[in-house]
Amino acid sequence: MTKNLKNIYYNFEEGNYGLKVVFDLDGLYLLFDSTNFIYTDAPEFDGWRNWNTPIYKEPEKDSLHVTEIKEDELTSYFVKLSNRDVFYIYQHMDLEGTWHQNFTMVSPKEDNYNEVVEYMEEEWVETVVPELRNM
């Protein structure tokens, strides 16, 4: 399924984990709800169009698309884009013992790119095929 990436919206909720992401794929939406991905034609998150959008300025943004989604046992997630950038979701624990999720967009120009890609390509990291849920 090749649809152009139009935008990415994200929101952090209080409590454990709490990251929610909507990838706008030109009328189809890839949702991440802190534990899994689904494709849908109507996001179920209230007010998602008012969420934050990452600063992401790439010359070929109009032709970007998702090429692969991978997961490491519900702890790390990787959304690989057609320009080789990786939307990397990871977890960390604060001093009070609460788990949080965060993300970074990693491009081949960055110092940690090879480290993230090597992790993504480990044999235990599984490819995810999200279900399609029509609303």
Short mmCIF file of N, CA, C and O in Angstrom, two decimals:
data_model
loop_
_atom_site.label_atom_id
_atom_site.label_comp_id
_atom_site.label_asym_id
_atom_site.label_seq_id
_atom_site.Cartn_x
_atom_site.Cartn_y
_atom_site.Cartn_z
N MET A 1 0.85 -1.16 0.00
CA MET A 1 0.00 0.00 0.00
C MET A 1 0.90 1.24 0.00
O MET A 1 1.60 1.49 0.97
N THR A 2 0.93 1.96 -1.09
CA THR A 2 1.79 3.13 -1.20
C THR A 2 0.93 4.38 -1.30
O THR A 2 0.33 4.64 -2.32
N LYS A 3 0.88 5.12 -0.21
CA LYS A 3 0.17 6.39 -0.16
C LYS A 3 1.16 7.43 0.34
O LYS A 3 1.95 7.17 1.24
N ASN A 4 1.10 8.63 -0.22
CA ASN A 4 2.02 9.68 0.18
C ASN A 4 1.75 10.18 1.60
O ASN A 4 0.60 10.35 1.99
N LEU A 5 2.83 10.40 2.32
CA LEU A 5 2.75 10.94 3.68
C LEU A 5 2.50 12.44 3.59
O LEU A 5 3.32 13.18 3.04
N LYS A 6 1.37 12.89 4.10
CA LYS A 6 1.02 14.32 4.07
C LYS A 6 1.46 15.03 5.34
O LYS A 6 1.87 16.18 5.30
N ASN A 7 1.32 14.36 6.49
CA ASN A 7 1.70 14.97 7.75
C ASN A 7 1.72 13.92 8.85
O ASN A 7 1.20 12.82 8.67
N ILE A 8 2.32 14.29 9.97
CA ILE A 8 2.36 13.44 11.15
C ILE A 8 1.85 14.28 12.31
O ILE A 8 2.28 15.43 12.49
N TYR A 9 0.92 13.74 13.08
CA TYR A 9 0.39 14.42 14.27
C TYR A 9 0.69 13.53 15.47
O TYR A 9 0.58 12.31 15.39
N TYR A 10 1.04 14.16 16.60
CA TYR A 10 1.31 13.36 17.79
C TYR A 10 0.81 14.07 19.04
O TYR A 10 0.64 15.28 19.08
N ASN A 11 0.58 13.26 20.09
CA ASN A 11 0.11 13.78 21.36
C ASN A 11 0.65 12.88 22.47
O ASN A 11 0.70 11.66 22.32
N PHE A 12 1.04 13.50 23.58
CA PHE A 12 1.48 12.75 24.76
C PHE A 12 0.38 12.87 25.81
O PHE A 12 -0.06 13.97 26.13
N GLU A 13 -0.05 11.74 26.36
CA GLU A 13 -1.03 11.75 27.44
C GLU A 13 -0.33 11.43 28.75
O GLU A 13 0.71 10.78 28.76
N GLU A 14 -0.92 11.86 29.85
CA GLU A 14 -0.35 11.61 31.18
C GLU A 14 -0.40 10.12 31.50
O GLU A 14 -1.24 9.39 31.00
N GLY A 15 0.51 9.69 32.35
CA GLY A 15 0.51 8.30 32.80
C GLY A 15 1.51 7.47 32.04
O GLY A 15 2.34 7.98 31.29
N ASN A 16 1.43 6.17 32.24
CA ASN A 16 2.34 5.26 31.58
C ASN A 16 2.17 5.30 30.06
O ASN A 16 1.05 5.33 29.56
N TYR A 17 3.28 5.27 29.37
CA TYR A 17 3.34 5.30 27.91
C TYR A 17 2.67 6.56 27.39
O TYR A 17 3.19 7.64 27.55
N GLY A 18 1.54 6.48 26.74
CA GLY A 18 0.76 7.66 26.42
C GLY A 18 1.01 8.33 25.08
O GLY A 18 0.36 9.32 24.78
N LEU A 19 1.94 7.86 24.27
CA LEU A 19 2.16 8.48 22.97
C LEU A 19 1.13 7.98 21.98
O LEU A 19 0.90 6.78 21.84
N LYS A 20 0.51 8.92 21.28
CA LYS A 20 -0.40 8.58 20.19
C LYS A 20 0.06 9.35 18.96
O LYS A 20 0.43 10.52 19.04
N VAL A 21 0.04 8.67 17.79
CA VAL A 21 0.53 9.27 16.56
C VAL A 21 -0.45 8.96 15.44
O VAL A 21 -0.98 7.85 15.34
N VAL A 22 -0.70 9.96 14.58
CA VAL A 22 -1.49 9.78 13.37
C VAL A 22 -0.60 10.16 12.19
O VAL A 22 -0.11 11.27 12.11
N PHE A 23 -0.37 9.20 11.30
CA PHE A 23 0.33 9.45 10.04
C PHE A 23 -0.74 9.66 8.98
O PHE A 23 -1.51 8.74 8.70
N ASP A 24 -0.83 10.86 8.44
CA ASP A 24 -1.82 11.18 7.41
C ASP A 24 -1.25 10.75 6.07
O ASP A 24 -0.31 11.35 5.56
N LEU A 25 -1.83 9.70 5.51
CA LEU A 25 -1.35 9.14 4.24
C LEU A 25 -2.34 9.46 3.12
O LEU A 25 -2.83 8.56 2.44
N ASP A 26 -2.64 10.73 2.96
CA ASP A 26 -3.48 11.18 1.85
C ASP A 26 -4.84 10.49 1.84
O ASP A 26 -5.23 9.86 0.85
N GLY A 27 -5.57 10.60 2.95
CA GLY A 27 -6.91 10.03 3.04
C GLY A 27 -6.98 8.69 3.72
O GLY A 27 -8.05 8.22 4.07
N LEU A 28 -5.85 8.05 3.93
CA LEU A 28 -5.76 6.83 4.73
C LEU A 28 -4.88 7.22 5.92
O LEU A 28 -3.96 8.02 5.78
N TYR A 29 -5.17 6.68 7.09
CA TYR A 29 -4.44 7.08 8.28
C TYR A 29 -3.82 5.86 8.94
O TYR A 29 -4.48 4.83 9.11
N LEU A 30 -2.56 6.00 9.30
CA LEU A 30 -1.86 4.99 10.07
C LEU A 30 -1.82 5.50 11.50
O LEU A 30 -1.27 6.57 11.77
N LEU A 31 -2.48 4.78 12.41
CA LEU A 31 -2.57 5.19 13.81
C LEU A 31 -1.64 4.36 14.66
O LEU A 31 -1.53 3.15 14.48
N PHE A 32 -1.00 5.02 15.62
CA PHE A 32 -0.23 4.34 16.66
C PHE A 32 -0.83 4.75 17.99
O PHE A 32 -0.93 5.93 18.29
N ASP A 33 -1.26 3.76 18.80
CA ASP A 33 -1.95 4.07 20.06
C ASP A 33 -1.14 3.69 21.29
O ASP A 33 -1.69 3.34 22.32
N SER A 34 0.15 3.73 21.20
CA SER A 34 1.14 3.41 22.24
C SER A 34 1.49 1.93 22.31
O SER A 34 2.45 1.57 22.97
N THR A 35 0.73 1.07 21.63
CA THR A 35 1.09 -0.35 21.61
C THR A 35 1.01 -1.00 20.23
O THR A 35 1.61 -2.04 20.03
N ASN A 36 0.22 -0.45 19.32
CA ASN A 36 0.13 -1.08 18.00
C ASN A 36 -0.27 -0.08 16.93
O ASN A 36 -0.65 1.04 17.21
N PHE A 37 -0.19 -0.54 15.70
CA PHE A 37 -0.51 0.26 14.53
C PHE A 37 -1.74 -0.32 13.85
O PHE A 37 -1.91 -1.53 13.78
N ILE A 38 -2.60 0.56 13.34
CA ILE A 38 -3.70 0.14 12.47
C ILE A 38 -3.85 1.18 11.36
O ILE A 38 -3.49 2.34 11.53
N TYR A 39 -4.36 0.74 10.22
CA TYR A 39 -4.76 1.64 9.14
C TYR A 39 -6.26 1.87 9.27
O TYR A 39 -7.01 0.94 9.58
N THR A 40 -6.69 3.09 9.03
CA THR A 40 -8.12 3.40 9.07
C THR A 40 -8.41 4.56 8.14
O THR A 40 -7.50 5.30 7.76
N ASP A 41 -9.68 4.72 7.79
CA ASP A 41 -10.06 5.87 6.98
C ASP A 41 -10.60 7.00 7.85
O ASP A 41 -10.91 8.07 7.34
N ALA A 42 -10.69 6.79 9.17
CA ALA A 42 -11.18 7.83 10.08
C ALA A 42 -10.53 7.65 11.46
O ALA A 42 -10.92 6.75 12.20
N PRO A 43 -9.57 8.48 11.81
CA PRO A 43 -8.93 8.36 13.12
C PRO A 43 -9.94 8.49 14.26
O PRO A 43 -10.85 9.32 14.20
N GLU A 44 -9.78 7.65 15.27
CA GLU A 44 -10.73 7.63 16.39
C GLU A 44 -10.28 8.52 17.55
O GLU A 44 -10.93 8.56 18.58
N PHE A 45 -9.17 9.23 17.41
CA PHE A 45 -8.67 10.08 18.48
C PHE A 45 -9.33 11.46 18.40
O PHE A 45 -9.28 12.11 17.36
N ASP A 46 -9.91 11.92 19.49
CA ASP A 46 -10.56 13.24 19.51
C ASP A 46 -9.55 14.36 19.32
O ASP A 46 -8.51 14.37 19.95
N GLY A 47 -9.87 15.30 18.46
CA GLY A 47 -9.07 16.50 18.29
C GLY A 47 -7.69 16.30 17.70
O GLY A 47 -6.82 17.16 17.81
N TRP A 48 -7.47 15.20 17.01
CA TRP A 48 -6.12 14.87 16.54
C TRP A 48 -5.56 15.90 15.55
O TRP A 48 -4.36 16.09 15.47
N ARG A 49 -6.40 16.57 14.81
CA ARG A 49 -5.88 17.57 13.86
C ARG A 49 -5.28 18.79 14.56
O ARG A 49 -4.57 19.56 13.96
N ASN A 50 -5.55 18.94 15.85
CA ASN A 50 -4.99 20.04 16.64
C ASN A 50 -3.75 19.60 17.42
O ASN A 50 -3.22 20.38 18.21
N TRP A 51 -3.33 18.37 17.26
CA TRP A 51 -2.14 17.89 17.95
C TRP A 51 -0.89 18.54 17.35
O TRP A 51 -0.94 19.21 16.32
N ASN A 52 0.23 18.29 18.00
CA ASN A 52 1.52 18.79 17.51
C ASN A 52 1.92 18.08 16.22
O ASN A 52 1.53 16.94 15.98
N THR A 53 2.73 18.76 15.43
CA THR A 53 3.34 18.14 14.26
C THR A 53 4.84 18.34 14.39
O THR A 53 5.29 19.43 14.74
N PRO A 54 5.63 17.30 14.13
CA PRO A 54 7.08 17.48 14.22
C PRO A 54 7.59 18.41 13.12
O PRO A 54 7.00 18.48 12.05
N ILE A 55 8.66 19.10 13.41
CA ILE A 55 9.29 19.93 12.39
C ILE A 55 10.03 18.98 11.47
O ILE A 55 11.00 18.35 11.87
N TYR A 56 9.54 18.83 10.26
CA TYR A 56 10.11 17.87 9.33
C TYR A 56 10.07 18.48 7.95
O TYR A 56 9.03 18.52 7.31
N LYS A 57 11.18 18.99 7.53
CA LYS A 57 11.24 19.67 6.23
C LYS A 57 12.22 18.93 5.33
O LYS A 57 13.41 19.07 5.44
N GLU A 58 11.68 18.13 4.48
CA GLU A 58 12.47 17.41 3.50
C GLU A 58 12.00 17.83 2.12
O GLU A 58 10.80 17.97 1.89
N PRO A 59 12.92 18.02 1.18
CA PRO A 59 12.50 18.47 -0.16
C PRO A 59 11.52 17.53 -0.84
O PRO A 59 10.64 17.96 -1.57
N GLU A 60 11.64 16.24 -0.58
CA GLU A 60 10.75 15.29 -1.26
C GLU A 60 9.55 14.91 -0.41
O GLU A 60 8.93 13.88 -0.63
N LYS A 61 9.17 15.75 0.58
CA LYS A 61 8.07 15.40 1.46
C LYS A 61 6.79 15.04 0.70
O LYS A 61 6.05 14.18 1.12
N ASP A 62 6.57 15.69 -0.43
CA ASP A 62 5.35 15.40 -1.19
C ASP A 62 5.33 14.00 -1.79
O ASP A 62 4.28 13.54 -2.21
N SER A 63 6.46 13.34 -1.84
CA SER A 63 6.47 11.99 -2.39
C SER A 63 6.91 10.94 -1.36
O SER A 63 7.16 9.80 -1.72
N LEU A 64 6.97 11.32 -0.10
CA LEU A 64 7.35 10.36 0.94
C LEU A 64 6.23 9.36 1.19
O LEU A 64 5.06 9.71 1.17
N HIS A 65 6.60 8.13 1.49
CA HIS A 65 5.62 7.14 1.91
C HIS A 65 6.27 6.16 2.89
O HIS A 65 7.50 6.08 2.99
N VAL A 66 5.45 5.46 3.63
CA VAL A 66 5.91 4.47 4.60
C VAL A 66 6.30 3.22 3.84
O VAL A 66 5.52 2.70 3.04
N THR A 67 7.52 2.73 4.07
CA THR A 67 7.97 1.52 3.40
C THR A 67 7.97 0.29 4.30
O THR A 67 7.88 -0.83 3.81
N GLU A 68 8.07 0.52 5.62
CA GLU A 68 8.16 -0.62 6.53
C GLU A 68 7.86 -0.16 7.95
O GLU A 68 8.17 0.96 8.33
N ILE A 69 7.25 -1.06 8.73
CA ILE A 69 7.00 -0.82 10.15
C ILE A 69 7.55 -2.02 10.91
O ILE A 69 7.26 -3.16 10.54
N LYS A 70 8.34 -1.75 11.96
CA LYS A 70 8.92 -2.83 12.74
C LYS A 70 8.71 -2.56 14.22
O LYS A 70 8.52 -1.42 14.63
N GLU A 71 8.76 -3.64 15.01
CA GLU A 71 8.51 -3.56 16.45
C GLU A 71 9.43 -4.50 17.20
O GLU A 71 9.63 -5.64 16.78
N ASP A 72 9.96 -4.03 18.31
CA ASP A 72 10.75 -4.86 19.21
C ASP A 72 9.95 -5.09 20.49
O ASP A 72 10.01 -4.31 21.44
N GLU A 73 9.16 -6.15 20.51
CA GLU A 73 8.43 -6.63 21.67
C GLU A 73 7.78 -5.53 22.50
O GLU A 73 7.96 -5.45 23.72
N LEU A 74 7.03 -4.67 21.88
CA LEU A 74 6.28 -3.60 22.52
C LEU A 74 7.14 -2.59 23.27
O LEU A 74 6.66 -1.88 24.15
N THR A 75 8.43 -2.50 22.92
CA THR A 75 9.30 -1.52 23.59
C THR A 75 9.80 -0.45 22.64
O THR A 75 9.98 0.70 23.04
N SER A 76 10.06 -0.80 21.40
CA SER A 76 10.54 0.14 20.40
C SER A 76 9.82 -0.13 19.09
O SER A 76 9.51 -1.28 18.77
N TYR A 77 9.60 0.95 18.34
CA TYR A 77 8.89 0.86 17.07
C TYR A 77 9.65 1.70 16.05
O TYR A 77 10.24 2.73 16.38
N PHE A 78 9.59 1.26 14.80
CA PHE A 78 10.32 1.92 13.73
C PHE A 78 9.39 2.06 12.52
O PHE A 78 8.83 1.06 12.07
N VAL A 79 9.23 3.27 12.02
CA VAL A 79 8.46 3.50 10.80
C VAL A 79 9.47 4.04 9.79
O VAL A 79 9.95 5.16 9.91
N LYS A 80 9.81 3.21 8.81
CA LYS A 80 10.81 3.59 7.81
C LYS A 80 10.11 4.27 6.64
O LYS A 80 9.10 3.79 6.14
N LEU A 81 10.69 5.39 6.21
CA LEU A 81 10.13 6.15 5.10
C LEU A 81 10.94 5.93 3.83
O LEU A 81 12.07 5.45 3.87
N SER A 82 10.35 6.30 2.71
CA SER A 82 10.96 6.04 1.41
C SER A 82 12.27 6.79 1.19
O SER A 82 13.06 6.40 0.33
N ASN A 83 12.54 7.85 1.95
CA ASN A 83 13.82 8.56 1.82
C ASN A 83 14.87 8.03 2.81
O ASN A 83 15.90 8.64 3.00
N ARG A 84 14.58 6.88 3.43
CA ARG A 84 15.45 6.18 4.38
C ARG A 84 15.40 6.75 5.80
O ARG A 84 16.05 6.24 6.69
N ASP A 85 14.65 7.82 6.03
CA ASP A 85 14.48 8.33 7.39
C ASP A 85 13.69 7.31 8.20
O ASP A 85 12.90 6.54 7.64
N VAL A 86 13.88 7.34 9.51
CA VAL A 86 13.18 6.42 10.41
C VAL A 86 12.51 7.23 11.52
O VAL A 86 13.16 8.02 12.21
N PHE A 87 11.21 7.04 11.67
CA PHE A 87 10.46 7.58 12.80
C PHE A 87 10.60 6.54 13.89
O PHE A 87 10.02 5.47 13.82
N TYR A 88 11.42 6.84 14.89
CA TYR A 88 11.82 5.87 15.92
C TYR A 88 11.11 6.19 17.23
O TYR A 88 11.28 7.26 17.80
N ILE A 89 10.29 5.26 17.71
CA ILE A 89 9.57 5.40 18.97
C ILE A 89 10.27 4.54 20.02
O ILE A 89 10.54 3.36 19.78
N TYR A 90 10.54 5.13 21.16
CA TYR A 90 11.26 4.41 22.21
C TYR A 90 10.64 4.73 23.57
O TYR A 90 9.82 5.64 23.71
N GLN A 91 11.04 3.96 24.60
CA GLN A 91 10.53 4.13 25.95
C GLN A 91 11.65 4.53 26.89
O GLN A 91 12.80 4.18 26.69
N HIS A 92 11.26 5.23 27.96
CA HIS A 92 12.19 5.52 29.04
C HIS A 92 11.40 5.64 30.33
O HIS A 92 10.20 5.90 30.33
N MET A 93 12.07 5.41 31.47
CA MET A 93 11.42 5.48 32.77
C MET A 93 11.91 6.74 33.49
O MET A 93 13.11 7.02 33.50
N ASP A 94 10.96 7.47 34.10
CA ASP A 94 11.37 8.65 34.86
C ASP A 94 11.78 8.24 36.27
O ASP A 94 11.71 7.05 36.64
N LEU A 95 12.19 9.20 37.07
CA LEU A 95 12.68 8.91 38.42
C LEU A 95 11.60 8.39 39.36
O LEU A 95 11.91 7.79 40.39
N GLU A 96 10.34 8.58 38.99
CA GLU A 96 9.23 8.09 39.82
C GLU A 96 8.74 6.72 39.39
O GLU A 96 7.76 6.21 39.90
N GLY A 97 9.38 6.12 38.39
CA GLY A 97 9.02 4.78 37.94
C GLY A 97 7.92 4.73 36.90
O GLY A 97 7.38 3.68 36.63
N THR A 98 7.59 5.86 36.30
CA THR A 98 6.57 5.91 35.26
C THR A 98 7.24 5.76 33.90
O THR A 98 8.22 6.44 33.60
N TRP A 99 6.69 4.86 33.08
CA TRP A 99 7.21 4.66 31.73
C TRP A 99 6.61 5.69 30.79
O TRP A 99 5.42 5.98 30.84
N HIS A 100 7.44 6.24 29.93
CA HIS A 100 7.01 7.20 28.93
C HIS A 100 7.50 6.76 27.56
O HIS A 100 8.52 6.08 27.45
N GLN A 101 6.76 7.16 26.54
CA GLN A 101 7.20 6.94 25.17
C GLN A 101 7.56 8.28 24.57
O GLN A 101 6.95 9.30 24.88
N ASN A 102 8.55 8.25 23.71
CA ASN A 102 8.94 9.44 22.98
C ASN A 102 9.34 8.99 21.58
O ASN A 102 9.35 7.79 21.29
N PHE A 103 9.69 9.93 20.72
CA PHE A 103 10.10 9.56 19.37
C PHE A 103 11.15 10.55 18.90
O PHE A 103 11.31 11.63 19.43
N THR A 104 11.83 10.13 17.87
CA THR A 104 12.73 11.01 17.15
C THR A 104 12.69 10.62 15.69
O THR A 104 12.44 9.46 15.36
N MET A 105 12.89 11.59 14.81
CA MET A 105 13.00 11.31 13.39
C MET A 105 14.49 11.27 13.09
O MET A 105 15.19 12.25 13.33
N VAL A 106 14.98 10.15 12.62
CA VAL A 106 16.41 9.96 12.39
C VAL A 106 16.66 9.88 10.88
O VAL A 106 16.02 9.09 10.19
N SER A 107 17.58 10.70 10.39
CA SER A 107 17.91 10.69 8.97
C SER A 107 19.35 10.20 8.78
O SER A 107 20.14 10.22 9.73
N PRO A 108 19.70 9.76 7.56
CA PRO A 108 21.05 9.24 7.31
C PRO A 108 22.16 10.25 7.61
O PRO A 108 23.30 9.85 7.81
N LYS A 109 21.84 11.53 7.71
CA LYS A 109 22.85 12.55 7.99
C LYS A 109 23.24 12.61 9.47
O LYS A 109 24.23 13.23 9.82
N GLU A 110 22.44 12.00 10.33
CA GLU A 110 22.64 12.13 11.77
C GLU A 110 23.57 11.06 12.32
O GLU A 110 23.64 9.94 11.81
N ASP A 111 24.28 11.42 13.39
CA ASP A 111 25.27 10.53 13.99
C ASP A 111 24.69 9.22 14.48
O ASP A 111 25.33 8.18 14.39
N ASN A 112 23.47 9.23 15.02
CA ASN A 112 22.89 8.01 15.58
C ASN A 112 22.09 7.18 14.58
O ASN A 112 21.49 6.17 14.94
N TYR A 113 22.09 7.58 13.32
CA TYR A 113 21.30 6.87 12.30
C TYR A 113 21.70 5.39 12.20
O TYR A 113 20.84 4.51 12.25
N ASN A 114 22.99 5.12 12.07
CA ASN A 114 23.43 3.72 11.92
C ASN A 114 23.07 2.88 13.14
O ASN A 114 22.68 1.72 13.00
N GLU A 115 23.17 3.47 14.32
CA GLU A 115 22.82 2.75 15.54
C GLU A 115 21.33 2.37 15.54
O GLU A 115 20.96 1.23 15.85
N VAL A 116 20.47 3.30 15.16
CA VAL A 116 19.03 3.03 15.12
C VAL A 116 18.71 2.00 14.04
O VAL A 116 17.96 1.05 14.28
N VAL A 117 19.30 2.11 12.87
CA VAL A 117 19.03 1.16 11.78
C VAL A 117 19.55 -0.23 12.13
O VAL A 117 18.89 -1.24 11.87
N GLU A 118 20.72 -0.32 12.74
CA GLU A 118 21.25 -1.63 13.16
C GLU A 118 20.30 -2.29 14.15
O GLU A 118 20.03 -3.48 14.05
N TYR A 119 19.79 -1.54 15.11
CA TYR A 119 18.81 -2.05 16.06
C TYR A 119 17.56 -2.51 15.31
O TYR A 119 17.05 -3.62 15.52
N MET A 120 17.06 -1.69 14.40
CA MET A 120 15.86 -2.01 13.63
C MET A 120 16.03 -3.31 12.83
O MET A 120 15.08 -4.05 12.62
N GLU A 121 17.25 -3.58 12.38
CA GLU A 121 17.51 -4.75 11.54
C GLU A 121 17.89 -6.01 12.33
O GLU A 121 18.16 -7.05 11.72
N GLU A 122 17.92 -5.94 13.66
CA GLU A 122 18.22 -7.13 14.46
C GLU A 122 17.19 -8.22 14.14
O GLU A 122 16.03 -7.92 13.87
N GLU A 123 17.62 -9.49 14.24
CA GLU A 123 16.75 -10.59 13.84
C GLU A 123 15.50 -10.73 14.71
O GLU A 123 14.48 -11.24 14.26
N TRP A 124 15.54 -10.29 15.96
CA TRP A 124 14.38 -10.41 16.83
C TRP A 124 13.36 -9.28 16.64
O TRP A 124 12.26 -9.34 17.17
N VAL A 125 13.71 -8.25 15.90
CA VAL A 125 12.79 -7.14 15.63
C VAL A 125 11.89 -7.56 14.48
O VAL A 125 12.35 -7.89 13.40
N GLU A 126 10.58 -7.56 14.74
CA GLU A 126 9.62 -8.11 13.79
C GLU A 126 8.99 -7.03 12.90
O GLU A 126 8.75 -5.91 13.34
N THR A 127 8.70 -7.42 11.67
CA THR A 127 7.96 -6.55 10.76
C THR A 127 6.50 -6.60 11.15
O THR A 127 5.95 -7.66 11.45
N VAL A 128 5.87 -5.44 11.17
CA VAL A 128 4.47 -5.31 11.56
C VAL A 128 3.65 -5.04 10.31
O VAL A 128 4.03 -4.19 9.50
N VAL A 129 2.54 -5.72 10.17
CA VAL A 129 1.59 -5.45 9.10
C VAL A 129 0.28 -5.04 9.78
O VAL A 129 -0.46 -5.88 10.26
N PRO A 130 0.03 -3.72 9.84
CA PRO A 130 -1.19 -3.25 10.53
C PRO A 130 -2.45 -3.72 9.83
O PRO A 130 -2.49 -3.82 8.61
N GLU A 131 -3.48 -4.01 10.64
CA GLU A 131 -4.77 -4.36 10.05
C GLU A 131 -5.43 -3.10 9.51
O GLU A 131 -5.11 -1.99 9.91
N LEU A 132 -6.36 -3.28 8.60
CA LEU A 132 -7.13 -2.19 8.03
C LEU A 132 -8.49 -2.19 8.72
O LEU A 132 -9.21 -3.18 8.66
N ARG A 133 -8.80 -1.11 9.41
CA ARG A 133 -10.06 -0.99 10.12
C ARG A 133 -10.87 0.13 9.49
O ARG A 133 -10.48 1.29 9.57
N ASN A 134 -11.96 -0.19 8.85
CA ASN A 134 -12.84 0.82 8.26
C ASN A 134 -13.81 1.32 9.31
O ASN A 134 -14.38 0.53 10.05
N MET A 135 -13.97 2.61 9.35
CA MET A 135 -14.87 3.21 10.35
C MET A 135 -16.18 3.58 9.70
O MET A 135 -16.30 3.87 8.59
#
